[in-house]
């Protein structure tokens, strides 16, 4: 009984090895004046995105009777089949709010996103909520090969909020943008 079990185990092992070599795509060369073999080469990459081209926003000596607006061209690259992505923005205010602060003084600002370069208005972003269904025209990470930008980030402060600010006081905050592939 023990030797029968061993024979079955040896046969199963040999079949497994034979199956493994049959599944390989490589072909071996034969002995001769030349010998040719082949190997199959394959590669896959995971979904990736890159956001680049961002610059700091500074409103200096802003007239409080006129809304402040800063629109900048940025680059988003995605390697998905559709070149799709989503973007989520979070401010440095309480619970991720889009606010600028100077000590206890705060002022809100707005954030918009457009999936095209050169826009001065776009879709309003809500802190912590991703804007989905966007696509990029970039074919290289960092928008290389002549394409400088693919989207617009628009930051604004309403005139009423500017008027509530204390003069000669610097308000600051951080806007974090998270881009993910779709």
PDB file of C-alpha atoms in Angstrom:
ATOM      1  CA  UNK A   1       0.000   0.000   0.000  1.00  0.00           C
ATOM      2  CA  UNK A   2       2.832   2.353   0.912  1.00  0.00           C
ATOM      3  CA  UNK A   3       4.685   1.685  -2.357  1.00  0.00           C
ATOM      4  CA  UNK A   4       1.474   2.235  -4.357  1.00  0.00           C
ATOM      5  CA  UNK A   5       1.050   5.603  -2.682  1.00  0.00           C
ATOM      6  CA  UNK A   6       4.644   6.523  -3.562  1.00  0.00           C
ATOM      7  CA  UNK A   7       4.152   5.486  -7.178  1.00  0.00           C
ATOM      8  CA  UNK A   8       1.054   7.650  -7.482  1.00  0.00           C
ATOM      9  CA  UNK A   9       2.846  10.592  -5.836  1.00  0.00           C
ATOM     10  CA  UNK A  10       5.840  10.228  -8.188  1.00  0.00           C
ATOM     11  CA  UNK A  11       3.555  10.061 -11.242  1.00  0.00           C
ATOM     12  CA  UNK A  12       1.623  13.140 -10.084  1.00  0.00           C
ATOM     13  CA  UNK A  13       4.866  15.024  -9.537  1.00  0.00           C
ATOM     14  CA  UNK A  14       6.181  14.077 -12.982  1.00  0.00           C
ATOM     15  CA  UNK A  15       2.909  15.123 -14.637  1.00  0.00           C
ATOM     16  CA  UNK A  16       3.034  18.461 -12.819  1.00  0.00           C
ATOM     17  CA  UNK A  17       6.606  19.068 -14.008  1.00  0.00           C
ATOM     18  CA  UNK A  18       5.763  18.044 -17.561  1.00  0.00           C
ATOM     19  CA  UNK A  19       2.735  20.366 -17.533  1.00  0.00           C
ATOM     20  CA  UNK A  20       4.828  23.248 -16.226  1.00  0.00           C
ATOM     21  CA  UNK A  21       7.384  22.950 -19.011  1.00  0.00           C
ATOM     22  CA  UNK A  22       4.657  22.592 -21.639  1.00  0.00           C
ATOM     23  CA  UNK A  23       3.074  25.847 -20.446  1.00  0.00           C
ATOM     24  CA  UNK A  24       6.284  27.801 -20.968  1.00  0.00           C
ATOM     25  CA  UNK A  25       6.351  29.846 -24.147  1.00  0.00           C
ATOM     26  CA  UNK A  26      10.126  29.691 -24.553  1.00  0.00           C
ATOM     27  CA  UNK A  27      11.562  27.387 -27.193  1.00  0.00           C
ATOM     28  CA  UNK A  28      15.007  25.927 -26.833  1.00  0.00           C
ATOM     29  CA  UNK A  29      17.601  25.846 -29.551  1.00  0.00           C
ATOM     30  CA  UNK A  30      19.010  22.596 -30.895  1.00  0.00           C
ATOM     31  CA  UNK A  31      22.631  21.532 -31.261  1.00  0.00           C
ATOM     32  CA  UNK A  32      24.113  22.654 -34.578  1.00  0.00           C
ATOM     33  CA  UNK A  33      26.273  25.235 -36.298  1.00  0.00           C
ATOM     34  CA  UNK A  34      23.679  27.805 -35.163  1.00  0.00           C
ATOM     35  CA  UNK A  35      20.974  27.504 -32.575  1.00  0.00           C
ATOM     36  CA  UNK A  36      17.859  29.618 -32.223  1.00  0.00           C
ATOM     37  CA  UNK A  37      15.634  29.894 -29.191  1.00  0.00           C
ATOM     38  CA  UNK A  38      12.760  32.204 -28.423  1.00  0.00           C
ATOM     39  CA  UNK A  39      11.324  33.745 -25.268  1.00  0.00           C
ATOM     40  CA  UNK A  40       8.055  35.535 -24.770  1.00  0.00           C
ATOM     41  CA  UNK A  41       8.312  39.040 -23.310  1.00  0.00           C
ATOM     42  CA  UNK A  42       5.351  40.648 -21.557  1.00  0.00           C
ATOM     43  CA  UNK A  43       4.793  43.635 -19.324  1.00  0.00           C
ATOM     44  CA  UNK A  44       1.928  45.252 -17.465  1.00  0.00           C
ATOM     45  CA  UNK A  45       1.761  48.506 -15.545  1.00  0.00           C
ATOM     46  CA  UNK A  46      -0.673  49.609 -12.836  1.00  0.00           C
ATOM     47  CA  UNK A  47      -2.935  52.661 -13.115  1.00  0.00           C
ATOM     48  CA  UNK A  48      -0.968  55.829 -12.445  1.00  0.00           C
ATOM     49  CA  UNK A  49      -1.555  59.608 -12.539  1.00  0.00           C
ATOM     50  CA  UNK A  50       0.612  62.679 -12.119  1.00  0.00           C
ATOM     51  CA  UNK A  51      -0.321  66.268 -11.248  1.00  0.00           C
ATOM     52  CA  UNK A  52       2.290  68.889 -12.107  1.00  0.00           C
ATOM     53  CA  UNK A  53       2.731  72.545 -13.013  1.00  0.00           C
ATOM     54  CA  UNK A  54       1.198  73.924  -9.802  1.00  0.00           C
ATOM     55  CA  UNK A  55       2.252  77.361  -8.550  1.00  0.00           C
ATOM     56  CA  UNK A  56       1.501  79.092  -5.242  1.00  0.00           C
ATOM     57  CA  UNK A  57      -1.396  81.557  -5.261  1.00  0.00           C
ATOM     58  CA  UNK A  58      -0.736  85.038  -3.841  1.00  0.00           C
ATOM     59  CA  UNK A  59      -3.269  87.864  -3.803  1.00  0.00           C
ATOM     60  CA  UNK A  60      -1.262  90.966  -2.930  1.00  0.00           C
ATOM     61  CA  UNK A  61      -2.845  94.392  -2.252  1.00  0.00           C
ATOM     62  CA  UNK A  62      -6.173  93.065  -3.482  1.00  0.00           C
ATOM     63  CA  UNK A  63      -8.898  95.697  -3.917  1.00  0.00           C
ATOM     64  CA  UNK A  64     -11.640  94.511  -1.522  1.00  0.00           C
ATOM     65  CA  UNK A  65     -14.381  95.855  -3.819  1.00  0.00           C
ATOM     66  CA  UNK A  66     -13.405  93.392  -6.575  1.00  0.00           C
ATOM     67  CA  UNK A  67     -13.471  89.608  -6.245  1.00  0.00           C
ATOM     68  CA  UNK A  68     -10.014  88.018  -6.373  1.00  0.00           C
ATOM     69  CA  UNK A  69      -9.428  85.319  -8.975  1.00  0.00           C
ATOM     70  CA  UNK A  70      -6.345  83.264  -9.805  1.00  0.00           C
ATOM     71  CA  UNK A  71      -6.544  80.781 -12.684  1.00  0.00           C
ATOM     72  CA  UNK A  72      -3.526  78.665 -13.440  1.00  0.00           C
ATOM     73  CA  UNK A  73      -2.837  76.046 -16.081  1.00  0.00           C
ATOM     74  CA  UNK A  74      -1.692  72.688 -14.741  1.00  0.00           C
ATOM     75  CA  UNK A  75      -0.918  69.249 -16.097  1.00  0.00           C
ATOM     76  CA  UNK A  76      -2.701  66.010 -15.245  1.00  0.00           C
ATOM     77  CA  UNK A  77      -1.503  62.780 -16.855  1.00  0.00           C
ATOM     78  CA  UNK A  78      -3.259  59.432 -16.538  1.00  0.00           C
ATOM     79  CA  UNK A  79      -2.251  56.122 -18.086  1.00  0.00           C
ATOM     80  CA  UNK A  80      -5.683  54.467 -17.969  1.00  0.00           C
ATOM     81  CA  UNK A  81      -7.335  53.386 -21.229  1.00  0.00           C
ATOM     82  CA  UNK A  82      -9.560  56.479 -21.164  1.00  0.00           C
ATOM     83  CA  UNK A  83      -6.881  58.766 -19.645  1.00  0.00           C
ATOM     84  CA  UNK A  84      -9.469  59.288 -16.919  1.00  0.00           C
ATOM     85  CA  UNK A  85      -8.976  60.752 -13.481  1.00  0.00           C
ATOM     86  CA  UNK A  86     -10.773  62.341 -10.556  1.00  0.00           C
ATOM     87  CA  UNK A  87      -9.680  65.167  -8.296  1.00  0.00           C
ATOM     88  CA  UNK A  88     -10.346  65.800  -4.621  1.00  0.00           C
ATOM     89  CA  UNK A  89      -9.421  69.089  -2.932  1.00  0.00           C
ATOM     90  CA  UNK A  90      -8.977  69.698   0.780  1.00  0.00           C
ATOM     91  CA  UNK A  91      -8.246  72.980   2.517  1.00  0.00           C
ATOM     92  CA  UNK A  92      -6.288  73.563   5.707  1.00  0.00           C
ATOM     93  CA  UNK A  93      -9.300  74.973   7.564  1.00  0.00           C
ATOM     94  CA  UNK A  94     -11.436  73.151  10.129  1.00  0.00           C
ATOM     95  CA  UNK A  95     -12.723  69.821   8.722  1.00  0.00           C
ATOM     96  CA  UNK A  96     -10.787  70.494   5.488  1.00  0.00           C
ATOM     97  CA  UNK A  97     -12.553  73.772   4.712  1.00  0.00           C
ATOM     98  CA  UNK A  98     -11.204  76.121   2.069  1.00  0.00           C
ATOM     99  CA  UNK A  99     -10.216  78.926   4.453  1.00  0.00           C
ATOM    100  CA  UNK A 100      -7.272  81.253   4.910  1.00  0.00           C
ATOM    101  CA  UNK A 101      -6.321  82.221   8.454  1.00  0.00           C
ATOM    102  CA  UNK A 102      -4.378  84.744  10.464  1.00  0.00           C
ATOM    103  CA  UNK A 103      -4.525  83.525  14.037  1.00  0.00           C
ATOM    104  CA  UNK A 104      -8.229  83.310  14.939  1.00  0.00           C
ATOM    105  CA  UNK A 105      -9.251  85.362  11.874  1.00  0.00           C
ATOM    106  CA  UNK A 106     -10.439  83.294   8.902  1.00  0.00           C
ATOM    107  CA  UNK A 107     -11.765  84.001   5.427  1.00  0.00           C
ATOM    108  CA  UNK A 108     -13.218  81.428   3.001  1.00  0.00           C
ATOM    109  CA  UNK A 109     -12.111  80.953  -0.594  1.00  0.00           C
ATOM    110  CA  UNK A 110     -13.487  78.925  -3.484  1.00  0.00           C
ATOM    111  CA  UNK A 111     -11.844  76.289  -5.652  1.00  0.00           C
ATOM    112  CA  UNK A 112     -12.866  75.339  -9.185  1.00  0.00           C
ATOM    113  CA  UNK A 113     -11.457  72.807 -11.658  1.00  0.00           C
ATOM    114  CA  UNK A 114     -11.684  72.684 -15.447  1.00  0.00           C
ATOM    115  CA  UNK A 115     -10.444  69.716 -17.478  1.00  0.00           C
ATOM    116  CA  UNK A 116      -9.072  72.093 -20.112  1.00  0.00           C
ATOM    117  CA  UNK A 117      -6.224  74.554 -20.154  1.00  0.00           C
ATOM    118  CA  UNK A 118      -6.857  78.309 -20.199  1.00  0.00           C
ATOM    119  CA  UNK A 119     -10.176  78.267 -18.327  1.00  0.00           C
ATOM    120  CA  UNK A 120     -11.146  81.061 -15.913  1.00  0.00           C
ATOM    121  CA  UNK A 121     -14.134  79.169 -14.529  1.00  0.00           C
ATOM    122  CA  UNK A 122     -14.878  75.528 -13.940  1.00  0.00           C
ATOM    123  CA  UNK A 123     -16.730  73.112 -11.705  1.00  0.00           C
ATOM    124  CA  UNK A 124     -16.808  74.136  -8.050  1.00  0.00           C
ATOM    125  CA  UNK A 125     -14.983  71.664  -5.819  1.00  0.00           C
ATOM    126  CA  UNK A 126     -16.274  70.660  -2.405  1.00  0.00           C
ATOM    127  CA  UNK A 127     -13.705  69.762   0.231  1.00  0.00           C
ATOM    128  CA  UNK A 128     -13.373  66.005   0.598  1.00  0.00           C
ATOM    129  CA  UNK A 129     -15.607  65.171  -2.388  1.00  0.00           C
ATOM    130  CA  UNK A 130     -13.944  63.953  -5.563  1.00  0.00           C
ATOM    131  CA  UNK A 131     -14.926  65.400  -8.925  1.00  0.00           C
ATOM    132  CA  UNK A 132     -15.024  62.317 -11.162  1.00  0.00           C
ATOM    133  CA  UNK A 133     -15.261  61.572 -14.866  1.00  0.00           C
ATOM    134  CA  UNK A 134     -12.425  63.842 -16.000  1.00  0.00           C
ATOM    135  CA  UNK A 135     -10.047  63.024 -18.856  1.00  0.00           C
ATOM    136  CA  UNK A 136      -6.625  64.292 -19.821  1.00  0.00           C
ATOM    137  CA  UNK A 137      -5.078  64.914 -23.213  1.00  0.00           C
ATOM    138  CA  UNK A 138      -1.525  64.374 -21.907  1.00  0.00           C
ATOM    139  CA  UNK A 139       0.329  61.394 -23.356  1.00  0.00           C
ATOM    140  CA  UNK A 140       3.450  61.826 -21.215  1.00  0.00           C
ATOM    141  CA  UNK A 141       3.841  62.265 -17.475  1.00  0.00           C
ATOM    142  CA  UNK A 142       4.564  65.894 -16.660  1.00  0.00           C
ATOM    143  CA  UNK A 143       3.012  66.954 -19.985  1.00  0.00           C
ATOM    144  CA  UNK A 144       6.269  66.544 -21.855  1.00  0.00           C
ATOM    145  CA  UNK A 145       6.627  66.499 -25.628  1.00  0.00           C
ATOM    146  CA  UNK A 146       5.212  69.972 -26.246  1.00  0.00           C
ATOM    147  CA  UNK A 147       1.961  69.802 -24.257  1.00  0.00           C
ATOM    148  CA  UNK A 148       2.349  72.312 -21.433  1.00  0.00           C
ATOM    149  CA  UNK A 149      -0.985  71.893 -19.616  1.00  0.00           C
ATOM    150  CA  UNK A 150      -4.254  69.988 -19.705  1.00  0.00           C
ATOM    151  CA  UNK A 151      -6.410  71.516 -16.953  1.00  0.00           C
ATOM    152  CA  UNK A 152      -7.098  74.692 -14.979  1.00  0.00           C
ATOM    153  CA  UNK A 153      -7.167  75.322 -11.238  1.00  0.00           C
ATOM    154  CA  UNK A 154      -9.161  78.400 -10.292  1.00  0.00           C
ATOM    155  CA  UNK A 155      -8.970  79.899  -6.771  1.00  0.00           C
ATOM    156  CA  UNK A 156     -11.181  82.822  -5.839  1.00  0.00           C
ATOM    157  CA  UNK A 157     -12.187  85.048  -2.929  1.00  0.00           C
ATOM    158  CA  UNK A 158     -15.515  86.885  -3.080  1.00  0.00           C
ATOM    159  CA  UNK A 159     -15.514  90.662  -2.616  1.00  0.00           C
ATOM    160  CA  UNK A 160     -17.699  90.340   0.503  1.00  0.00           C
ATOM    161  CA  UNK A 161     -15.085  88.045   2.059  1.00  0.00           C
ATOM    162  CA  UNK A 162     -12.257  90.395   1.101  1.00  0.00           C
ATOM    163  CA  UNK A 163     -14.145  93.236   2.790  1.00  0.00           C
ATOM    164  CA  UNK A 164     -14.379  91.202   6.006  1.00  0.00           C
ATOM    165  CA  UNK A 165     -10.588  90.861   6.182  1.00  0.00           C
ATOM    166  CA  UNK A 166      -8.483  92.969   8.513  1.00  0.00           C
ATOM    167  CA  UNK A 167      -6.149  95.387   6.665  1.00  0.00           C
ATOM    168  CA  UNK A 168      -2.371  94.861   6.747  1.00  0.00           C
ATOM    169  CA  UNK A 169      -2.861  91.277   7.922  1.00  0.00           C
ATOM    170  CA  UNK A 170      -1.528  88.262   6.037  1.00  0.00           C
ATOM    171  CA  UNK A 171      -3.950  85.330   5.722  1.00  0.00           C
ATOM    172  CA  UNK A 172      -2.535  81.969   4.644  1.00  0.00           C
ATOM    173  CA  UNK A 173      -3.666  78.424   4.082  1.00  0.00           C
ATOM    174  CA  UNK A 174      -2.831  75.271   2.182  1.00  0.00           C
ATOM    175  CA  UNK A 175      -4.869  73.674  -0.595  1.00  0.00           C
ATOM    176  CA  UNK A 176      -4.173  69.962  -1.132  1.00  0.00           C
ATOM    177  CA  UNK A 177      -5.171  68.394  -4.456  1.00  0.00           C
ATOM    178  CA  UNK A 178      -5.428  64.607  -4.722  1.00  0.00           C
ATOM    179  CA  UNK A 179      -5.682  63.133  -8.215  1.00  0.00           C
ATOM    180  CA  UNK A 180      -6.547  59.458  -8.731  1.00  0.00           C
ATOM    181  CA  UNK A 181      -6.837  57.381 -11.929  1.00  0.00           C
ATOM    182  CA  UNK A 182     -10.214  56.248 -13.268  1.00  0.00           C
TER     183      UNK A 182
END
